Tab-separated table of C-alpha atoms and ligand atoms in Angstrom:
chain	number	residue	atom	x	y	z
A	1	UNK	CA	126.220	94.575	90.161
A	2	UNK	CA	126.050	98.085	91.525
A	3	UNK	CA	124.167	98.739	94.697
A	4	UNK	CA	121.474	101.395	94.641
A	5	UNK	CA	122.651	104.829	95.659
A	6	UNK	CA	122.170	105.486	99.350
A	7	UNK	CA	119.107	107.583	99.964
A	8	UNK	CA	118.446	109.999	102.817
A	9	UNK	CA	115.852	109.069	105.401
A	10	UNK	CA	112.589	110.939	104.724
A	11	UNK	CA	112.166	111.494	108.452
A	12	UNK	CA	115.572	112.457	109.824
A	13	UNK	CA	117.716	112.686	106.636
A	14	UNK	CA	120.275	110.169	107.910
A	15	UNK	CA	121.670	107.818	105.305
A	16	UNK	CA	119.474	104.796	104.781
A	17	UNK	CA	120.822	101.271	104.770
A	18	UNK	CA	119.571	99.472	101.680
A	19	UNK	CA	118.992	95.739	101.652
A	20	UNK	CA	118.103	94.044	98.393
A	21	UNK	CA	116.340	90.699	98.349
A	22	UNK	CA	115.479	88.773	95.221
A	23	UNK	CA	112.045	87.182	95.505
A	24	UNK	CA	110.786	85.110	92.601
A	25	UNK	CA	112.768	87.196	90.153
A	26	UNK	CA	111.625	90.502	91.611
A	27	UNK	CA	113.856	92.885	93.490
A	28	UNK	CA	112.463	93.548	96.912
A	29	UNK	CA	114.364	96.428	98.481
A	30	UNK	CA	114.266	97.450	102.109
A	31	UNK	CA	115.565	100.871	103.082
A	32	UNK	CA	116.190	101.042	106.806
A	33	UNK	CA	117.172	104.026	108.920
A	34	UNK	CA	119.411	103.158	111.853
A	35	UNK	CA	118.766	106.507	113.489
A	36	UNK	CA	114.973	106.635	113.749
A	37	UNK	CA	114.086	103.080	112.699
A	38	UNK	CA	112.033	104.156	109.710
A	39	UNK	CA	111.744	101.449	107.086
A	40	UNK	CA	110.501	101.707	103.556
A	41	UNK	CA	110.059	98.933	101.040
A	42	UNK	CA	110.157	98.864	97.297
A	43	UNK	CA	109.257	96.085	94.910
A	44	UNK	CA	110.335	96.368	91.276
A	45	UNK	CA	111.019	100.070	91.789
A	46	UNK	CA	107.650	100.881	93.345
A	47	UNK	CA	106.894	101.732	96.921
A	48	UNK	CA	104.866	99.077	98.669
A	49	UNK	CA	103.642	98.781	102.195
A	50	UNK	CA	105.262	96.577	104.801
A	51	UNK	CA	102.484	94.016	104.907
A	52	UNK	CA	102.748	93.438	101.185
A	53	UNK	CA	106.522	93.076	101.465
A	54	UNK	CA	106.287	90.546	104.266
A	55	UNK	CA	103.662	88.671	102.318
A	56	UNK	CA	106.039	88.316	99.388
A	57	UNK	CA	108.920	87.178	101.581
A	58	UNK	CA	106.736	84.816	103.606
A	59	UNK	CA	105.340	83.192	100.497
A	60	UNK	CA	108.797	82.696	99.053
A	61	UNK	CA	110.665	81.530	102.133
A	62	UNK	CA	107.843	79.730	103.871
A	63	UNK	CA	108.546	81.538	107.094
A	64	UNK	CA	108.910	85.038	108.367
A	65	UNK	CA	112.188	86.559	109.378
A	66	UNK	CA	112.688	89.738	111.287
A	67	UNK	CA	114.717	92.238	109.338
A	68	UNK	CA	117.351	93.809	111.527
A	69	UNK	CA	117.301	93.698	115.292
B	101	ZN	ZN1	115.652	108.334	109.966
């Protein structure tokens, strides 16, 4: 399975770190910038907001986890 192509950060243009999580058969993707700490989320190829993403993860896992440090 190929990883998504690294995207540039929309804020500082550094390379984003992409983390892909499968939630109930949907691909939840977090793009995180290590330079400016910007994070974007996508679900099934569409941008979603962070609260919606956490809601999906929380529902699936039964608890919340902090992404990154
Ligand atoms: Zn950035």
